[in-house]
Amino acid sequence: MKKTLWMTAGLGMLMLVSSAHAAIKATDLAVVEANAWRARMGFHLLAIRGDNPEDREALRVLLEEGKQDTETLKLDAEPAREQAAAALADAWKTLSVRALDNPLASLGYADYAAMSEMNTTTLAVVEQAEKAQNGDSDYLNIADLSVAMQRVASEYVALAAFPSAGLPTGTGLEPMDFAIEAKQIDDALASLKQQYQSDPQASDALNFISQRWAFVRGSVPKMSDAESNKVPYLFYRYATQVAERVEQLVTGQ
């Protein structure tokens, strides 16, 4: 009898311990990735709009939410993912410090080291988020579409802020081919609309994304033309709305 009671109690303790941890959802990590690109976009928007207080506050809120999200992932991660989740939280902290300090916005001079660090800290968050992924989640392909759109918007705003602020600075990456990236987003949208045509929630989200994308789609391939008119704030605003709408979908809000 005592042995049975001990085994029952032990099993109960194991269940309590396991219930304190949860598998990290791939969509949660995709949201973190998207928000890392949004943070980079916000960094460069500060330069474009003269360190506007509203832009700085919006960026601060985004960074604080990202801190809370990554800390929650670290606390809830199952043992096999604890190290990856902790590295992601640390990478977000480093990104946050850099994102709020843009010398071009506050002092009026282009600091290549700051631009390079903004690129590398963003990519570090993306890398850690991808390392932590394990398995699939509902609507992950829609979340991945948001990540792709935030990445394009981030690079668009960076180059609009300063011609040498693009991802190649400090990273060794190739310049973004905006025409190819835009076509890939077009194709992904069309495919996802077909896939989720019988899912009202997903369809509503994809229609919202499509509407916002249509507002900026025409300006994307022109980024390689130095004489073309740029619409960085419009891109920032609509990309932000897309990210927030997709986050609502994948978190069930």
Short mmCIF file of C-alpha atoms in Angstrom, two decimals:
data_model
loop_
_atom_site.label_atom_id
_atom_site.label_comp_id
_atom_site.label_asym_id
_atom_site.label_seq_id
_atom_site.Cartn_x
_atom_site.Cartn_y
_atom_site.Cartn_z
CA MET A 1 0.00 0.00 0.00
CA LYS A 2 2.80 2.41 0.93
CA LYS A 3 4.61 1.56 -2.28
CA THR A 4 1.47 2.29 -4.29
CA LEU A 5 0.98 5.61 -2.53
CA TRP A 6 4.62 6.55 -3.16
CA MET A 7 4.35 5.67 -6.84
CA THR A 8 1.13 7.68 -7.15
CA ALA A 9 2.68 10.68 -5.44
CA GLY A 10 5.79 10.41 -7.60
CA LEU A 11 3.72 10.28 -10.75
CA GLY A 12 1.80 13.32 -9.60
CA MET A 13 5.03 15.26 -9.04
CA LEU A 14 6.26 14.34 -12.50
CA MET A 15 3.01 15.55 -14.02
CA LEU A 16 3.33 18.86 -12.16
CA VAL A 17 6.89 19.34 -13.37
CA SER A 18 6.03 18.49 -16.97
CA SER A 19 2.99 20.75 -16.92
CA ALA A 20 5.24 23.70 -16.08
CA HIS A 21 6.88 23.34 -19.47
CA ALA A 22 5.38 23.48 -22.92
CA ALA A 23 6.68 22.88 -26.39
CA ILE A 24 7.72 26.13 -28.04
CA LYS A 25 5.25 26.78 -30.84
CA ALA A 26 6.79 27.47 -34.22
CA THR A 27 4.33 30.32 -34.76
CA ASP A 28 5.47 32.01 -31.53
CA LEU A 29 9.01 31.94 -32.84
CA ALA A 30 7.88 33.28 -36.22
CA VAL A 31 6.23 36.19 -34.40
CA VAL A 32 9.54 36.92 -32.67
CA GLU A 33 11.31 36.85 -36.06
CA ALA A 34 8.78 39.21 -37.59
CA ASN A 35 9.11 41.57 -34.64
CA ALA A 36 12.90 41.57 -34.94
CA TRP A 37 12.56 42.86 -38.50
CA ARG A 38 9.99 45.37 -37.25
CA ALA A 39 12.47 46.58 -34.64
CA ARG A 40 15.05 47.16 -37.37
CA MET A 41 12.41 49.00 -39.38
CA GLY A 42 11.60 51.17 -36.35
CA PHE A 43 15.30 51.93 -35.85
CA HIS A 44 15.57 53.37 -39.35
CA LEU A 45 12.21 55.14 -39.16
CA LEU A 46 13.67 57.23 -36.33
CA ALA A 47 16.16 58.65 -38.82
CA ILE A 48 13.56 59.20 -41.54
CA ARG A 49 11.14 61.10 -39.30
CA GLY A 50 13.63 63.02 -37.18
CA ASP A 51 13.47 60.96 -34.00
CA ASN A 52 9.71 61.46 -33.79
CA PRO A 53 8.55 60.81 -30.17
CA GLU A 54 5.60 58.72 -31.34
CA ASP A 55 7.89 56.50 -33.41
CA ARG A 56 10.31 56.10 -30.51
CA GLU A 57 7.47 55.16 -28.16
CA ALA A 58 6.06 52.66 -30.64
CA LEU A 59 9.50 51.10 -30.93
CA ARG A 60 9.94 51.01 -27.17
CA VAL A 61 6.60 49.23 -26.76
CA LEU A 62 7.49 46.70 -29.47
CA LEU A 63 10.83 45.97 -27.82
CA GLU A 64 9.23 45.56 -24.40
CA GLU A 65 6.63 43.18 -25.79
CA GLY A 66 9.40 41.22 -27.48
CA LYS A 67 11.27 41.01 -24.20
CA GLN A 68 8.17 39.66 -22.46
CA ASP A 69 7.54 37.16 -25.26
CA THR A 70 11.08 35.80 -25.28
CA GLU A 71 11.26 35.64 -21.48
CA THR A 72 7.98 33.68 -21.45
CA LEU A 73 9.35 31.27 -24.04
CA LYS A 74 12.45 30.80 -21.89
CA LEU A 75 10.42 30.12 -18.74
CA ASP A 76 7.99 27.74 -20.45
CA ALA A 77 10.47 25.85 -22.61
CA GLU A 78 10.80 22.12 -22.13
CA PRO A 79 14.29 21.02 -20.93
CA ALA A 80 15.53 20.16 -24.42
CA ARG A 81 14.76 23.71 -25.60
CA GLU A 82 15.78 25.71 -22.54
CA GLN A 83 19.21 26.63 -23.87
CA ALA A 84 17.86 27.75 -27.25
CA ALA A 85 15.11 29.79 -25.59
CA ALA A 86 17.61 31.46 -23.25
CA ALA A 87 19.86 32.36 -26.20
CA LEU A 88 16.87 33.86 -27.99
CA ALA A 89 15.98 36.00 -24.95
CA ASP A 90 19.59 37.22 -24.70
CA ALA A 91 19.69 38.04 -28.41
CA TRP A 92 16.50 40.08 -28.06
CA LYS A 93 18.02 42.09 -25.19
CA THR A 94 21.04 42.96 -27.32
CA LEU A 95 18.80 43.94 -30.22
CA SER A 96 16.72 46.17 -27.95
CA VAL A 97 19.72 48.20 -26.79
CA ARG A 98 20.86 48.82 -30.35
CA ALA A 99 17.41 49.57 -31.78
CA LEU A 100 16.78 52.55 -29.48
CA ASP A 101 20.11 54.20 -30.30
CA ASN A 102 20.27 55.57 -33.84
CA PRO A 103 22.94 58.28 -34.16
CA LEU A 104 21.54 59.40 -37.53
CA ALA A 105 18.25 60.19 -35.79
CA SER A 106 19.60 61.72 -32.57
CA LEU A 107 22.86 63.34 -33.70
CA GLY A 108 22.42 63.73 -37.44
CA TYR A 109 25.38 61.69 -38.64
CA ALA A 110 25.51 58.28 -40.25
CA ASP A 111 27.25 55.81 -37.95
CA TYR A 112 28.15 52.74 -40.02
CA ALA A 113 28.96 50.75 -36.88
CA ALA A 114 25.44 51.38 -35.56
CA MET A 115 23.90 50.34 -38.88
CA SER A 116 26.06 47.22 -38.98
CA GLU A 117 25.14 46.31 -35.41
CA MET A 118 21.45 46.79 -36.19
CA ASN A 119 21.83 44.28 -38.99
CA THR A 120 23.81 41.72 -37.03
CA THR A 121 21.64 41.91 -33.90
CA THR A 122 18.49 41.47 -35.98
CA LEU A 123 19.97 38.47 -37.77
CA ALA A 124 21.09 37.02 -34.42
CA VAL A 125 17.48 37.01 -33.17
CA VAL A 126 16.31 35.42 -36.42
CA GLU A 127 19.02 32.75 -36.20
CA GLN A 128 18.22 31.89 -32.58
CA ALA A 129 14.48 31.75 -33.31
CA GLU A 130 15.08 29.34 -36.17
CA LYS A 131 17.37 27.18 -34.02
CA ALA A 132 14.65 26.91 -31.37
CA GLN A 133 12.00 25.70 -33.81
CA ASN A 134 10.86 22.13 -33.39
CA GLY A 135 7.84 20.94 -35.34
CA ASP A 136 4.88 22.68 -36.92
CA SER A 137 2.05 24.92 -35.73
CA ASP A 138 -1.32 25.98 -37.05
CA TYR A 139 -1.01 28.78 -39.60
CA LEU A 140 2.80 28.63 -39.60
CA ASN A 141 2.92 29.28 -43.35
CA ILE A 142 0.90 32.48 -42.83
CA ALA A 143 3.23 33.51 -40.02
CA ASP A 144 6.18 32.84 -42.33
CA LEU A 145 4.59 35.09 -44.94
CA SER A 146 4.48 37.87 -42.35
CA VAL A 147 8.17 37.31 -41.60
CA ALA A 148 8.98 37.65 -45.30
CA MET A 149 6.97 40.85 -45.58
CA GLN A 150 8.58 42.37 -42.48
CA ARG A 151 12.02 41.53 -43.85
CA VAL A 152 11.27 43.27 -47.15
CA ALA A 153 9.72 46.27 -45.35
CA SER A 154 12.70 46.48 -43.00
CA GLU A 155 15.16 46.58 -45.88
CA TYR A 156 13.00 49.05 -47.79
CA VAL A 157 12.90 51.46 -44.85
CA ALA A 158 16.62 50.98 -44.15
CA LEU A 159 17.61 51.94 -47.69
CA ALA A 160 15.17 54.83 -47.70
CA ALA A 161 16.81 56.10 -44.51
CA PHE A 162 20.35 55.79 -45.85
CA PRO A 163 21.65 54.14 -49.06
CA SER A 164 24.34 52.22 -47.18
CA ALA A 165 22.12 50.95 -44.37
CA GLY A 166 21.06 47.76 -46.14
CA LEU A 167 21.59 44.20 -44.94
CA PRO A 168 24.96 43.77 -46.71
CA THR A 169 26.48 46.31 -44.27
CA GLY A 170 28.41 44.34 -41.70
CA THR A 171 27.00 40.97 -42.72
CA GLY A 172 28.49 40.01 -46.08
CA LEU A 173 25.01 39.33 -47.45
CA GLU A 174 24.05 40.09 -51.03
CA PRO A 175 21.80 43.10 -51.72
CA MET A 176 18.12 42.27 -51.71
CA ASP A 177 16.48 41.81 -55.10
CA PHE A 178 13.19 43.53 -54.39
CA ALA A 179 11.52 42.42 -57.62
CA ILE A 180 12.15 38.76 -56.80
CA GLU A 181 11.10 39.17 -53.18
CA ALA A 182 7.87 40.90 -54.20
CA LYS A 183 7.05 38.15 -56.70
CA GLN A 184 7.60 35.50 -54.04
CA ILE A 185 5.19 37.28 -51.71
CA ASP A 186 2.64 37.51 -54.54
CA ASP A 187 2.93 33.78 -55.18
CA ALA A 188 2.74 32.90 -51.48
CA LEU A 189 -0.38 35.01 -51.02
CA ALA A 190 -2.11 33.38 -53.97
CA SER A 191 -1.19 29.89 -52.76
CA LEU A 192 -2.28 30.54 -49.17
CA LYS A 193 -5.61 32.01 -50.26
CA GLN A 194 -6.29 28.82 -52.17
CA GLN A 195 -5.18 26.62 -49.29
CA TYR A 196 -7.30 28.38 -46.67
CA GLN A 197 -10.36 29.24 -48.75
CA SER A 198 -12.58 27.16 -46.46
CA ASP A 199 -11.11 28.63 -43.26
CA PRO A 200 -12.92 31.91 -42.46
CA GLN A 201 -10.37 33.15 -39.91
CA ALA A 202 -7.38 32.52 -42.13
CA SER A 203 -9.19 33.87 -45.20
CA ASP A 204 -10.02 37.10 -43.42
CA ALA A 205 -6.41 37.52 -42.35
CA LEU A 206 -5.10 36.80 -45.85
CA ASN A 207 -7.54 39.25 -47.42
CA PHE A 208 -6.34 41.87 -44.94
CA ILE A 209 -2.72 41.12 -45.84
CA SER A 210 -3.52 41.29 -49.55
CA GLN A 211 -5.17 44.69 -49.20
CA ARG A 212 -2.23 46.14 -47.28
CA TRP A 213 0.28 44.60 -49.67
CA ALA A 214 -1.51 46.14 -52.64
CA PHE A 215 -0.88 49.64 -51.26
CA VAL A 216 2.92 49.25 -51.38
CA ARG A 217 3.47 46.50 -53.94
CA GLY A 218 4.11 48.84 -56.85
CA SER A 219 6.90 50.72 -55.12
CA VAL A 220 8.92 47.66 -54.13
CA PRO A 221 10.72 46.81 -57.42
CA LYS A 222 11.67 50.48 -57.83
CA MET A 223 13.98 50.44 -54.83
CA SER A 224 16.96 49.91 -57.15
CA ASP A 225 16.11 53.20 -58.89
CA ALA A 226 17.70 56.06 -56.97
CA GLU A 227 15.32 58.55 -58.61
CA SER A 228 12.10 56.74 -57.70
CA ASN A 229 9.80 58.08 -55.01
CA LYS A 230 10.03 56.12 -51.76
CA VAL A 231 7.16 55.59 -49.34
CA PRO A 232 8.94 54.32 -46.20
CA TYR A 233 6.37 55.46 -43.65
CA LEU A 234 3.52 53.96 -45.68
CA PHE A 235 5.44 50.71 -45.91
CA TYR A 236 6.18 50.79 -42.20
CA ARG A 237 2.54 51.39 -41.30
CA TYR A 238 1.06 48.68 -43.50
CA ALA A 239 3.74 46.12 -42.68
CA THR A 240 3.12 46.77 -38.99
CA GLN A 241 -0.61 46.23 -39.47
CA VAL A 242 0.09 42.94 -41.25
CA ALA A 243 2.34 41.72 -38.44
CA GLU A 244 -0.22 42.59 -35.79
CA ARG A 245 -3.05 40.95 -37.73
CA VAL A 246 -1.09 37.73 -38.25
CA GLU A 247 -0.09 37.64 -34.58
CA GLN A 248 -3.79 37.85 -33.66
CA LEU A 249 -4.50 34.91 -35.97
CA VAL A 250 -1.76 32.60 -34.72
CA THR A 251 -2.34 33.37 -31.04
CA GLY A 252 -6.11 32.98 -31.32
CA GLN A 253 -6.88 36.50 -30.13
#
